[in-house]
Amino acid sequence: MSRIAYVNGQYLLHSEAAVHIEDRGYQFADGVYEVFALHRGQMVGEKGHMERLTHSLNELRIDWPISRRALAIIIREVARRNRVKDGLVYLQITRGVARRDHPFPKDCESSLVVTARQLPPLDKEALRQGVGVITIPDIRWKRHDIKSVSLLPNILGKQQAREAGAYEAWMVSEDGMVTEGTSTNAWIVTKSGQLVTHNVSHAILNGITRLSVLEAATGAGLSFEERPFSVAEAMEAKEAFVTSSTSHVKAVTSIDGESVGNGHVGELTGQLLDLYVDFIEAKGGPANTSIWN
Ligand code: PMP
């Protein structure tokens, strides 16, 4: 079956889908994106992704190319036409096509591209195989809450991780605090057993998976702290893991080559993976998305 992409009003063969060379996304990274996970045919956290997309567009003053309702229909249609039951839908909105010039162009219509890709179904056993992370300086701009397509520091960081044989790079602010991974949120379970992840601020992208895990933890009566943690604290932690729409809840067993805890997947991490899967299957995604309203 051929893959299908949606580009500005048309469903096209993926191999033939294209945008104009003067699309501002291409020239300036002047655009935003979202990645929606599909799990057993269901969209995960749709409301949260839509709220976050609205936030990103508003902060960059990019117009909605179509209504939010129409977009929801297109996302489903792209998943359907590509027969994706487990995988992801990628959505990108840029400010549009205009003669290259820095200020916002007048009378420019924003561009919309939606693609979908099948991925192996969520596999708890694979997620319980611990992975390594490295730490790198966070050299990004100061608005990580905006899901911009401008991802150079993230791709350089991820490449550095891969070359070091690690799964992810945790980015560290100038004051020594771990902000997040290049495409994941970062979590630890401290020496004293406290679950910790960075608080919501401009320093992180508030992950939809992060919100689901927090709601699932609350539902199970588990406590957590939303605050920055240092590399030193992470090195001493009992457990660590990362979350994202495509990494789900993935155990981290080493940081910069040093074992986390006893070097095995932590008990709470395993429990949170189970809680997360039950949560998205029962609830579909986080209800508490008021942060973006
Ligand atoms: N932080 C960054 C920098 C990311 O790119 C992502 C992935 N979109 C996340 C965190 C996790 O977000 P989510 O759980 O919504 O996939």
PDB file of C-alpha atoms and ligand atoms in Angstrom:
ATOM      1  CA  MET A   1       0.000   0.000   0.000  1.00  0.00           C
ATOM      2  CA  SER A   2       1.314   3.467  -0.904  1.00  0.00           C
ATOM      3  CA  ARG A   3       1.725   5.976   1.851  1.00  0.00           C
ATOM      4  CA  ILE A   4      -0.488   9.060   1.744  1.00  0.00           C
ATOM      5  CA  ALA A   5       0.308  12.562   2.999  1.00  0.00           C
ATOM      6  CA  TYR A   6      -1.996  15.541   3.434  1.00  0.00           C
ATOM      7  CA  VAL A   7      -0.605  18.818   2.071  1.00  0.00           C
ATOM      8  CA  ASN A   8      -2.658  22.023   2.078  1.00  0.00           C
ATOM      9  CA  GLY A   9      -6.018  20.568   1.177  1.00  0.00           C
ATOM     10  CA  GLN A  10      -4.925  17.501  -0.786  1.00  0.00           C
ATOM     11  CA  TYR A  11      -4.224  13.867  -0.019  1.00  0.00           C
ATOM     12  CA  LEU A  12      -1.138  13.001  -2.068  1.00  0.00           C
ATOM     13  CA  LEU A  13       1.167  10.091  -2.582  1.00  0.00           C
ATOM     14  CA  HIS A  14       3.833  10.460   0.087  1.00  0.00           C
ATOM     15  CA  SER A  15       6.578  10.128  -2.522  1.00  0.00           C
ATOM     16  CA  GLU A  16       5.124  13.059  -4.469  1.00  0.00           C
ATOM     17  CA  ALA A  17       4.052  15.312  -1.600  1.00  0.00           C
ATOM     18  CA  ALA A  18       5.964  18.612  -1.488  1.00  0.00           C
ATOM     19  CA  VAL A  19       5.833  22.179  -0.249  1.00  0.00           C
ATOM     20  CA  HIS A  20       7.121  25.308  -1.964  1.00  0.00           C
ATOM     21  CA  ILE A  21      10.819  26.257  -1.681  1.00  0.00           C
ATOM     22  CA  GLU A  22       9.797  29.576  -0.139  1.00  0.00           C
ATOM     23  CA  ASP A  23       7.752  28.007   2.621  1.00  0.00           C
ATOM     24  CA  ARG A  24       8.873  29.820   5.765  1.00  0.00           C
ATOM     25  CA  GLY A  25       9.134  26.511   7.568  1.00  0.00           C
ATOM     26  CA  TYR A  26      11.831  25.505   5.108  1.00  0.00           C
ATOM     27  CA  GLN A  27      13.615  28.868   5.126  1.00  0.00           C
ATOM     28  CA  PHE A  28      13.275  30.038   8.722  1.00  0.00           C
ATOM     29  CA  ALA A  29      11.937  27.056  10.709  1.00  0.00           C
ATOM     30  CA  ASP A  30       8.956  29.402  11.141  1.00  0.00           C
ATOM     31  CA  GLY A  31       6.480  26.749  12.162  1.00  0.00           C
ATOM     32  CA  VAL A  32       5.258  24.332  14.785  1.00  0.00           C
ATOM     33  CA  TYR A  33       4.459  20.637  14.947  1.00  0.00           C
ATOM     34  CA  GLU A  34       2.814  17.902  16.956  1.00  0.00           C
ATOM     35  CA  VAL A  35       3.353  14.145  17.105  1.00  0.00           C
ATOM     36  CA  PHE A  36       0.261  12.142  18.069  1.00  0.00           C
ATOM     37  CA  ALA A  37       0.678   8.514  19.095  1.00  0.00           C
ATOM     38  CA  LEU A  38      -1.810   5.884  17.958  1.00  0.00           C
ATOM     39  CA  HIS A  39      -2.225   2.952  20.295  1.00  0.00           C
ATOM     40  CA  ARG A  40      -4.430   0.046  19.186  1.00  0.00           C
ATOM     41  CA  GLY A  41      -6.233   2.297  16.741  1.00  0.00           C
ATOM     42  CA  GLN A  42      -6.877   5.066  19.291  1.00  0.00           C
ATOM     43  CA  MET A  43      -5.329   8.523  19.285  1.00  0.00           C
ATOM     44  CA  VAL A  44      -3.496   9.164  22.541  1.00  0.00           C
ATOM     45  CA  GLY A  45      -3.958  12.499  24.276  1.00  0.00           C
ATOM     46  CA  GLU A  46      -5.670  14.241  21.371  1.00  0.00           C
ATOM     47  CA  LYS A  47      -7.089  17.051  23.495  1.00  0.00           C
ATOM     48  CA  GLY A  48      -3.699  17.783  25.051  1.00  0.00           C
ATOM     49  CA  HIS A  49      -1.943  17.844  21.691  1.00  0.00           C
ATOM     50  CA  MET A  50      -4.584  20.201  20.310  1.00  0.00           C
ATOM     51  CA  GLU A  51      -4.296  22.510  23.318  1.00  0.00           C
ATOM     52  CA  ARG A  52      -0.501  22.538  23.067  1.00  0.00           C
ATOM     53  CA  LEU A  53      -0.701  23.191  19.320  1.00  0.00           C
ATOM     54  CA  THR A  54      -3.025  26.126  20.003  1.00  0.00           C
ATOM     55  CA  HIS A  55      -0.498  27.467  22.521  1.00  0.00           C
ATOM     56  CA  SER A  56       2.423  27.122  20.067  1.00  0.00           C
ATOM     57  CA  LEU A  57       0.480  28.845  17.268  1.00  0.00           C
ATOM     58  CA  ASN A  58      -0.696  31.646  19.551  1.00  0.00           C
ATOM     59  CA  GLU A  59       2.781  32.308  20.940  1.00  0.00           C
ATOM     60  CA  LEU A  60       4.213  32.582  17.397  1.00  0.00           C
ATOM     61  CA  ARG A  61       1.143  34.414  16.029  1.00  0.00           C
ATOM     62  CA  ILE A  62       0.646  31.865  13.265  1.00  0.00           C
ATOM     63  CA  ASP A  63      -2.944  31.543  12.033  1.00  0.00           C
ATOM     64  CA  TRP A  64      -4.831  28.260  12.110  1.00  0.00           C
ATOM     65  CA  PRO A  65      -4.827  27.032   8.491  1.00  0.00           C
ATOM     66  CA  ILE A  66      -8.242  25.397   9.022  1.00  0.00           C
ATOM     67  CA  SER A  67     -10.552  24.941  11.979  1.00  0.00           C
ATOM     68  CA  ARG A  68      -9.550  22.720  14.868  1.00  0.00           C
ATOM     69  CA  ARG A  69     -12.483  20.419  14.073  1.00  0.00           C
ATOM     70  CA  ALA A  70     -11.434  20.066  10.451  1.00  0.00           C
ATOM     71  CA  LEU A  71      -7.886  19.331  11.564  1.00  0.00           C
ATOM     72  CA  ALA A  72      -9.110  16.554  13.877  1.00  0.00           C
ATOM     73  CA  ILE A  73     -10.898  14.972  10.920  1.00  0.00           C
ATOM     74  CA  ILE A  74      -7.812  15.198   8.678  1.00  0.00           C
ATOM     75  CA  ILE A  75      -5.581  13.623  11.323  1.00  0.00           C
ATOM     76  CA  ARG A  76      -7.927  10.637  11.529  1.00  0.00           C
ATOM     77  CA  GLU A  77      -8.222  10.446   7.773  1.00  0.00           C
ATOM     78  CA  VAL A  78      -4.441  10.379   7.279  1.00  0.00           C
ATOM     79  CA  ALA A  79      -4.141   7.610   9.882  1.00  0.00           C
ATOM     80  CA  ARG A  80      -6.986   5.709   8.187  1.00  0.00           C
ATOM     81  CA  ARG A  81      -5.627   6.065   4.648  1.00  0.00           C
ATOM     82  CA  ASN A  82      -2.247   4.810   5.842  1.00  0.00           C
ATOM     83  CA  ARG A  83      -3.898   2.043   7.889  1.00  0.00           C
ATOM     84  CA  VAL A  84      -1.947   3.031  10.976  1.00  0.00           C
ATOM     85  CA  LYS A  85      -3.246   1.363  14.132  1.00  0.00           C
ATOM     86  CA  ASP A  86      -0.060   1.650  16.169  1.00  0.00           C
ATOM     87  CA  GLY A  87       2.318   4.423  15.253  1.00  0.00           C
ATOM     88  CA  LEU A  88       2.247   8.156  14.919  1.00  0.00           C
ATOM     89  CA  VAL A  89       0.649  11.035  13.105  1.00  0.00           C
ATOM     90  CA  TYR A  90       2.963  13.976  12.404  1.00  0.00           C
ATOM     91  CA  LEU A  91       1.446  17.409  11.884  1.00  0.00           C
ATOM     92  CA  GLN A  92       3.269  20.577  10.871  1.00  0.00           C
ATOM     93  CA  ILE A  93       1.938  24.096  10.476  1.00  0.00           C
ATOM     94  CA  THR A  94       4.170  26.866   9.127  1.00  0.00           C
ATOM     95  CA  ARG A  95       3.510  30.549   8.580  1.00  0.00           C
ATOM     96  CA  GLY A  96       3.245  29.804   4.862  1.00  0.00           C
ATOM     97  CA  VAL A  97       4.858  30.693   1.549  1.00  0.00           C
ATOM     98  CA  ALA A  98       6.206  34.209   0.939  1.00  0.00           C
ATOM     99  CA  ARG A  99       9.192  36.020  -0.573  1.00  0.00           C
ATOM    100  CA  ARG A 100      12.068  35.554   1.840  1.00  0.00           C
ATOM    101  CA  ASP A 101      12.078  38.407   4.339  1.00  0.00           C
ATOM    102  CA  HIS A 102      12.249  38.250   8.110  1.00  0.00           C
ATOM    103  CA  PRO A 103       9.096  40.150   9.172  1.00  0.00           C
ATOM    104  CA  PHE A 104       5.753  38.357   9.078  1.00  0.00           C
ATOM    105  CA  PRO A 105       4.475  38.530   5.502  1.00  0.00           C
ATOM    106  CA  LYS A 106       1.109  40.144   4.808  1.00  0.00           C
ATOM    107  CA  ASP A 107      -1.658  37.997   3.283  1.00  0.00           C
ATOM    108  CA  CYS A 108       0.195  34.755   3.845  1.00  0.00           C
ATOM    109  CA  GLU A 109      -1.759  31.557   4.398  1.00  0.00           C
ATOM    110  CA  SER A 110      -0.288  29.094   6.825  1.00  0.00           C
ATOM    111  CA  SER A 111       0.707  25.685   5.428  1.00  0.00           C
ATOM    112  CA  LEU A 112      -0.460  22.368   6.833  1.00  0.00           C
ATOM    113  CA  VAL A 113       1.187  18.998   6.329  1.00  0.00           C
ATOM    114  CA  VAL A 114       0.016  15.763   7.991  1.00  0.00           C
ATOM    115  CA  THR A 115       1.708  12.366   7.647  1.00  0.00           C
ATOM    116  CA  ALA A 116       1.332   9.047   9.450  1.00  0.00           C
ATOM    117  CA  ARG A 117       3.667   6.179  10.095  1.00  0.00           C
ATOM    118  CA  GLN A 118       3.164   2.659  11.403  1.00  0.00           C
ATOM    119  CA  LEU A 119       5.420   1.690  14.330  1.00  0.00           C
ATOM    120  CA  PRO A 120       5.740  -1.560  16.256  1.00  0.00           C
ATOM    121  CA  PRO A 121       2.985  -1.776  18.916  1.00  0.00           C
ATOM    122  CA  LEU A 122       3.867  -0.637  22.430  1.00  0.00           C
ATOM    123  CA  ASP A 123       5.968  -3.422  23.901  1.00  0.00           C
ATOM    124  CA  LYS A 124       6.307  -3.359  27.673  1.00  0.00           C
ATOM    125  CA  GLU A 125       9.152  -5.844  27.698  1.00  0.00           C
ATOM    126  CA  ALA A 126      11.179  -3.732  25.263  1.00  0.00           C
ATOM    127  CA  LEU A 127      10.438  -0.584  27.301  1.00  0.00           C
ATOM    128  CA  ARG A 128      11.717  -2.370  30.400  1.00  0.00           C
ATOM    129  CA  GLN A 129      15.102  -2.851  28.736  1.00  0.00           C
ATOM    130  CA  GLY A 130      17.013   0.017  30.305  1.00  0.00           C
ATOM    131  CA  VAL A 131      18.814   2.529  28.122  1.00  0.00           C
ATOM    132  CA  GLY A 132      21.607   5.026  28.710  1.00  0.00           C
ATOM    133  CA  VAL A 133      21.478   8.812  28.595  1.00  0.00           C
ATOM    134  CA  ILE A 134      24.285  11.330  28.377  1.00  0.00           C
ATOM    135  CA  THR A 135      24.187  14.899  29.672  1.00  0.00           C
ATOM    136  CA  ILE A 136      24.914  17.885  27.433  1.00  0.00           C
ATOM    137  CA  PRO A 137      24.591  21.662  27.821  1.00  0.00           C
ATOM    138  CA  ASP A 138      21.136  23.012  26.961  1.00  0.00           C
ATOM    139  CA  ILE A 139      22.036  25.447  24.168  1.00  0.00           C
ATOM    140  CA  ARG A 140      18.468  26.105  23.001  1.00  0.00           C
ATOM    141  CA  TRP A 141      16.570  29.392  22.910  1.00  0.00           C
ATOM    142  CA  LYS A 142      14.480  30.206  25.965  1.00  0.00           C
ATOM    143  CA  ARG A 143      10.997  29.093  24.825  1.00  0.00           C
ATOM    144  CA  HIS A 144      10.998  25.305  25.055  1.00  0.00           C
ATOM    145  CA  ASP A 145       7.271  25.388  25.809  1.00  0.00           C
ATOM    146  CA  ILE A 146       6.669  26.190  22.132  1.00  0.00           C
ATOM    147  CA  LYS A 147       6.814  23.083  19.940  1.00  0.00           C
ATOM    148  CA  SER A 148       8.747  24.777  17.160  1.00  0.00           C
ATOM    149  CA  VAL A 149      10.197  22.893  14.179  1.00  0.00           C
ATOM    150  CA  SER A 150      13.460  24.695  14.921  1.00  0.00           C
ATOM    151  CA  LEU A 151      15.226  21.652  16.392  1.00  0.00           C
ATOM    152  CA  LEU A 152      18.942  22.055  15.626  1.00  0.00           C
ATOM    153  CA  PRO A 153      20.158  21.769  19.238  1.00  0.00           C
ATOM    154  CA  ASN A 154      17.887  18.751  19.700  1.00  0.00           C
ATOM    155  CA  ILE A 155      19.137  16.895  16.631  1.00  0.00           C
ATOM    156  CA  LEU A 156      22.769  17.680  17.454  1.00  0.00           C
ATOM    157  CA  GLY A 157      22.187  16.407  20.973  1.00  0.00           C
ATOM    158  CA  LYS A 158      20.444  13.250  19.803  1.00  0.00           C
ATOM    159  CA  GLN A 159      23.244  12.558  17.352  1.00  0.00           C
ATOM    160  CA  GLN A 160      25.810  13.038  20.122  1.00  0.00           C
ATOM    161  CA  ALA A 161      23.852  10.534  22.223  1.00  0.00           C
ATOM    162  CA  ARG A 162      23.780   8.009  19.389  1.00  0.00           C
ATOM    163  CA  GLU A 163      27.518   8.397  18.783  1.00  0.00           C
ATOM    164  CA  ALA A 164      28.087   7.770  22.497  1.00  0.00           C
ATOM    165  CA  GLY A 165      25.942   4.620  22.275  1.00  0.00           C
ATOM    166  CA  ALA A 166      23.191   6.253  24.341  1.00  0.00           C
ATOM    167  CA  TYR A 167      19.454   6.502  23.722  1.00  0.00           C
ATOM    168  CA  GLU A 168      18.954  10.109  24.720  1.00  0.00           C
ATOM    169  CA  ALA A 169      20.788  13.265  25.773  1.00  0.00           C
ATOM    170  CA  TRP A 170      19.539  15.125  28.822  1.00  0.00           C
ATOM    171  CA  MET A 171      20.026  18.845  28.408  1.00  0.00           C
ATOM    172  CA  VAL A 172      21.444  20.764  31.343  1.00  0.00           C
ATOM    173  CA  SER A 173      20.807  24.445  32.018  1.00  0.00           C
ATOM    174  CA  GLU A 174      23.570  26.869  32.986  1.00  0.00           C
ATOM    175  CA  ASP A 175      22.730  26.375  36.656  1.00  0.00           C
ATOM    176  CA  GLY A 176      23.293  22.623  36.429  1.00  0.00           C
ATOM    177  CA  MET A 177      19.646  21.509  36.256  1.00  0.00           C
ATOM    178  CA  VAL A 178      18.371  18.862  33.867  1.00  0.00           C
ATOM    179  CA  THR A 179      15.649  20.459  31.755  1.00  0.00           C
ATOM    180  CA  GLU A 180      14.585  17.553  29.510  1.00  0.00           C
ATOM    181  CA  GLY A 181      15.772  15.145  26.831  1.00  0.00           C
ATOM    182  CA  THR A 182      16.136  16.159  23.188  1.00  0.00           C
ATOM    183  CA  SER A 183      12.750  14.578  22.417  1.00  0.00           C
ATOM    184  CA  THR A 184      11.579  13.306  25.808  1.00  0.00           C
ATOM    185  CA  ASN A 185      10.848  14.528  29.326  1.00  0.00           C
ATOM    186  CA  ALA A 186      13.259  13.459  32.072  1.00  0.00           C
ATOM    187  CA  TRP A 187      12.311  11.828  35.377  1.00  0.00           C
ATOM    188  CA  ILE A 188      14.084  10.445  38.421  1.00  0.00           C
ATOM    189  CA  VAL A 189      13.154   8.608  41.587  1.00  0.00           C
ATOM    190  CA  THR A 190      15.387  10.115  44.274  1.00  0.00           C
ATOM    191  CA  LYS A 191      17.452   8.234  46.823  1.00  0.00           C
ATOM    192  CA  SER A 192      14.585   8.714  49.274  1.00  0.00           C
ATOM    193  CA  GLY A 193      12.045   7.325  46.784  1.00  0.00           C
ATOM    194  CA  GLN A 194      10.465  10.577  45.587  1.00  0.00           C
ATOM    195  CA  LEU A 195       9.267  10.738  41.962  1.00  0.00           C
ATOM    196  CA  VAL A 196      10.542  14.002  40.400  1.00  0.00           C
ATOM    197  CA  THR A 197      10.189  15.690  37.030  1.00  0.00           C
ATOM    198  CA  HIS A 198      10.829  19.290  35.959  1.00  0.00           C
ATOM    199  CA  ASN A 199       7.976  21.709  36.669  1.00  0.00           C
ATOM    200  CA  VAL A 200       6.086  23.330  33.813  1.00  0.00           C
ATOM    201  CA  SER A 201       7.837  26.499  32.655  1.00  0.00           C
ATOM    202  CA  HIS A 202       9.458  27.895  29.519  1.00  0.00           C
ATOM    203  CA  ALA A 203      12.375  25.524  30.254  1.00  0.00           C
ATOM    204  CA  ILE A 204      10.569  22.370  29.079  1.00  0.00           C
ATOM    205  CA  LEU A 205       8.042  21.138  26.585  1.00  0.00           C
ATOM    206  CA  ASN A 206       5.141  19.962  28.702  1.00  0.00           C
ATOM    207  CA  GLY A 207       4.808  16.429  27.343  1.00  0.00           C
ATOM    208  CA  ILE A 208       1.403  14.888  26.854  1.00  0.00           C
ATOM    209  CA  THR A 209       2.928  11.619  28.086  1.00  0.00           C
ATOM    210  CA  ARG A 210       4.309  13.520  31.096  1.00  0.00           C
ATOM    211  CA  LEU A 211       0.789  14.728  31.914  1.00  0.00           C
ATOM    212  CA  SER A 212      -0.655  11.233  31.491  1.00  0.00           C
ATOM    213  CA  VAL A 213       1.969   9.751  33.818  1.00  0.00           C
ATOM    214  CA  LEU A 214       1.288  12.446  36.439  1.00  0.00           C
ATOM    215  CA  GLU A 215      -2.463  11.818  36.256  1.00  0.00           C
ATOM    216  CA  ALA A 216      -1.976   8.043  36.357  1.00  0.00           C
ATOM    217  CA  ALA A 217       0.340   8.417  39.384  1.00  0.00           C
ATOM    218  CA  THR A 218      -2.211  10.642  41.144  1.00  0.00           C
ATOM    219  CA  GLY A 219      -4.942   8.098  40.430  1.00  0.00           C
ATOM    220  CA  ALA A 220      -2.818   5.378  42.037  1.00  0.00           C
ATOM    221  CA  GLY A 221      -2.144   7.522  45.112  1.00  0.00           C
ATOM    222  CA  LEU A 222       1.542   8.008  44.270  1.00  0.00           C
ATOM    223  CA  SER A 223       3.140  11.316  45.199  1.00  0.00           C
ATOM    224  CA  PHE A 224       5.489  13.328  43.018  1.00  0.00           C
ATOM    225  CA  GLU A 225       7.372  16.607  42.957  1.00  0.00           C
ATOM    226  CA  GLU A 226       7.459  18.905  39.946  1.00  0.00           C
ATOM    227  CA  ARG A 227      10.776  20.721  40.257  1.00  0.00           C
ATOM    228  CA  PRO A 228      14.157  20.905  38.545  1.00  0.00           C
ATOM    229  CA  PHE A 229      16.745  18.311  39.586  1.00  0.00           C
ATOM    230  CA  SER A 230      20.512  18.575  39.163  1.00  0.00           C
ATOM    231  CA  VAL A 231      22.819  16.179  37.334  1.00  0.00           C
ATOM    232  CA  ALA A 232      24.366  15.325  40.721  1.00  0.00           C
ATOM    233  CA  GLU A 233      20.941  14.389  42.116  1.00  0.00           C
ATOM    234  CA  ALA A 234      20.193  12.298  39.019  1.00  0.00           C
ATOM    235  CA  MET A 235      23.522  10.476  39.419  1.00  0.00           C
ATOM    236  CA  GLU A 236      22.520   9.540  42.966  1.00  0.00           C
ATOM    237  CA  ALA A 237      18.940   8.626  42.033  1.00  0.00           C
ATOM    238  CA  LYS A 238      17.467   5.172  42.594  1.00  0.00           C
ATOM    239  CA  GLU A 239      15.660   5.145  39.257  1.00  0.00           C
ATOM    240  CA  ALA A 240      15.342   7.211  36.104  1.00  0.00           C
ATOM    241  CA  PHE A 241      13.215   7.152  32.986  1.00  0.00           C
ATOM    242  CA  VAL A 242      12.097   9.213  30.027  1.00  0.00           C
ATOM    243  CA  THR A 243       8.638   9.808  28.585  1.00  0.00           C
ATOM    244  CA  SER A 244       7.295  10.792  25.183  1.00  0.00           C
ATOM    245  CA  SER A 245       4.518   9.855  22.781  1.00  0.00           C
ATOM    246  CA  THR A 246       6.807   7.389  21.001  1.00  0.00           C
ATOM    247  CA  SER A 247       9.111   6.357  23.885  1.00  0.00           C
ATOM    248  CA  HIS A 248       6.133   5.941  26.287  1.00  0.00           C
ATOM    249  CA  VAL A 249       7.746   5.274  29.705  1.00  0.00           C
ATOM    250  CA  LYS A 250      11.287   4.097  29.005  1.00  0.00           C
ATOM    251  CA  ALA A 251      13.628   3.015  31.761  1.00  0.00           C
ATOM    252  CA  VAL A 252      17.025   4.720  32.018  1.00  0.00           C
ATOM    253  CA  THR A 253      19.714   2.604  33.664  1.00  0.00           C
ATOM    254  CA  SER A 254      22.802   4.720  33.092  1.00  0.00           C
ATOM    255  CA  ILE A 255      23.694   8.415  33.026  1.00  0.00           C
ATOM    256  CA  ASP A 256      27.011   9.404  31.449  1.00  0.00           C
ATOM    257  CA  GLY A 257      28.081   5.773  31.684  1.00  0.00           C
ATOM    258  CA  GLU A 258      27.374   5.488  35.439  1.00  0.00           C
ATOM    259  CA  SER A 259      24.705   3.039  36.584  1.00  0.00           C
ATOM    260  CA  VAL A 260      21.489   4.464  37.989  1.00  0.00           C
ATOM    261  CA  GLY A 261      20.661   2.726  41.277  1.00  0.00           C
ATOM    262  CA  ASN A 262      21.524  -0.944  40.951  1.00  0.00           C
ATOM    263  CA  GLY A 263      21.696  -0.674  37.148  1.00  0.00           C
ATOM    264  CA  HIS A 264      18.397  -2.496  36.684  1.00  0.00           C
ATOM    265  CA  VAL A 265      15.004  -1.130  35.759  1.00  0.00           C
ATOM    266  CA  GLY A 266      13.483   0.448  38.840  1.00  0.00           C
ATOM    267  CA  GLU A 267      10.386  -0.829  40.603  1.00  0.00           C
ATOM    268  CA  LEU A 268       8.488   2.458  40.424  1.00  0.00           C
ATOM    269  CA  THR A 269       9.445   2.905  36.752  1.00  0.00           C
ATOM    270  CA  GLY A 270       7.953  -0.516  35.956  1.00  0.00           C
ATOM    271  CA  GLN A 271       4.829   0.329  37.942  1.00  0.00           C
ATOM    272  CA  LEU A 272       4.444   3.685  36.173  1.00  0.00           C
ATOM    273  CA  LEU A 273       4.740   2.001  32.770  1.00  0.00           C
ATOM    274  CA  ASP A 274       1.863  -0.333  33.695  1.00  0.00           C
ATOM    275  CA  LEU A 275      -0.171   2.557  35.110  1.00  0.00           C
ATOM    276  CA  TYR A 276       0.490   4.652  32.001  1.00  0.00           C
ATOM    277  CA  VAL A 277      -0.663   1.942  29.590  1.00  0.00           C
ATOM    278  CA  ASP A 278      -3.795   1.273  31.683  1.00  0.00           C
ATOM    279  CA  PHE A 279      -4.422   5.021  31.855  1.00  0.00           C
ATOM    280  CA  ILE A 280      -4.260   5.711  28.108  1.00  0.00           C
ATOM    281  CA  GLU A 281      -6.311   2.621  27.347  1.00  0.00           C
ATOM    282  CA  ALA A 282      -9.012   3.653  29.852  1.00  0.00           C
ATOM    283  CA  LYS A 283      -8.921   7.462  29.561  1.00  0.00           C
ATOM    284  CA  GLY A 284      -7.331   8.142  26.178  1.00  0.00           C
ATOM    285  CA  GLY A 285      -5.010  10.805  27.595  1.00  0.00           C
ATOM    286  CA  PRO A 286      -4.699  13.554  30.171  1.00  0.00           C
ATOM    287  CA  ALA A 287      -7.826  15.433  31.211  1.00  0.00           C
ATOM    288  CA  ASN A 288      -5.877  18.228  32.840  1.00  0.00           C
ATOM    289  CA  THR A 289      -4.738  20.360  29.931  1.00  0.00           C
ATOM    290  CA  SER A 290      -5.699  23.669  31.535  1.00  0.00           C
ATOM    291  CA  ILE A 291      -2.054  24.725  31.577  1.00  0.00           C
ATOM    292  CA  TRP A 292      -2.434  25.867  27.968  1.00  0.00           C
ATOM    293  CA  ASN A 293      -5.784  27.645  28.348  1.00  0.00           C
TER     294      ASN A 293
HETATM  295  N1  PMP B   1      10.401  17.326  25.234  1.00  0.00           N
HETATM  296  C1  PMP B   1      10.760  17.506  23.953  1.00  0.00           C
HETATM  297  C2  PMP B   1      11.861  18.463  23.644  1.00  0.00           C
HETATM  298  C3  PMP B   1      10.105  16.800  22.920  1.00  0.00           C
HETATM  299  O1  PMP B   1      10.448  16.999  21.641  1.00  0.00           O
HETATM  300  C4  PMP B   1       9.098  15.871  23.260  1.00  0.00           C
HETATM  301  C5  PMP B   1       8.422  15.057  22.192  1.00  0.00           C
HETATM  302  N2  PMP B   1       7.451  15.791  21.520  1.00  0.00           N
HETATM  303  C6  PMP B   1       8.758  15.712  24.607  1.00  0.00           C
HETATM  304  C7  PMP B   1       9.431  16.450  25.571  1.00  0.00           C
HETATM  305  C8  PMP B   1       7.671  14.754  25.029  1.00  0.00           C
HETATM  306  O2  PMP B   1       6.405  15.208  24.632  1.00  0.00           O
HETATM  307  P1  PMP B   1       5.174  14.225  24.384  1.00  0.00           P
HETATM  308  O3  PMP B   1       5.026  13.395  25.620  1.00  0.00           O
HETATM  309  O4  PMP B   1       4.028  15.137  24.161  1.00  0.00           O
HETATM  310  O5  PMP B   1       5.515  13.398  23.186  1.00  0.00           O
END
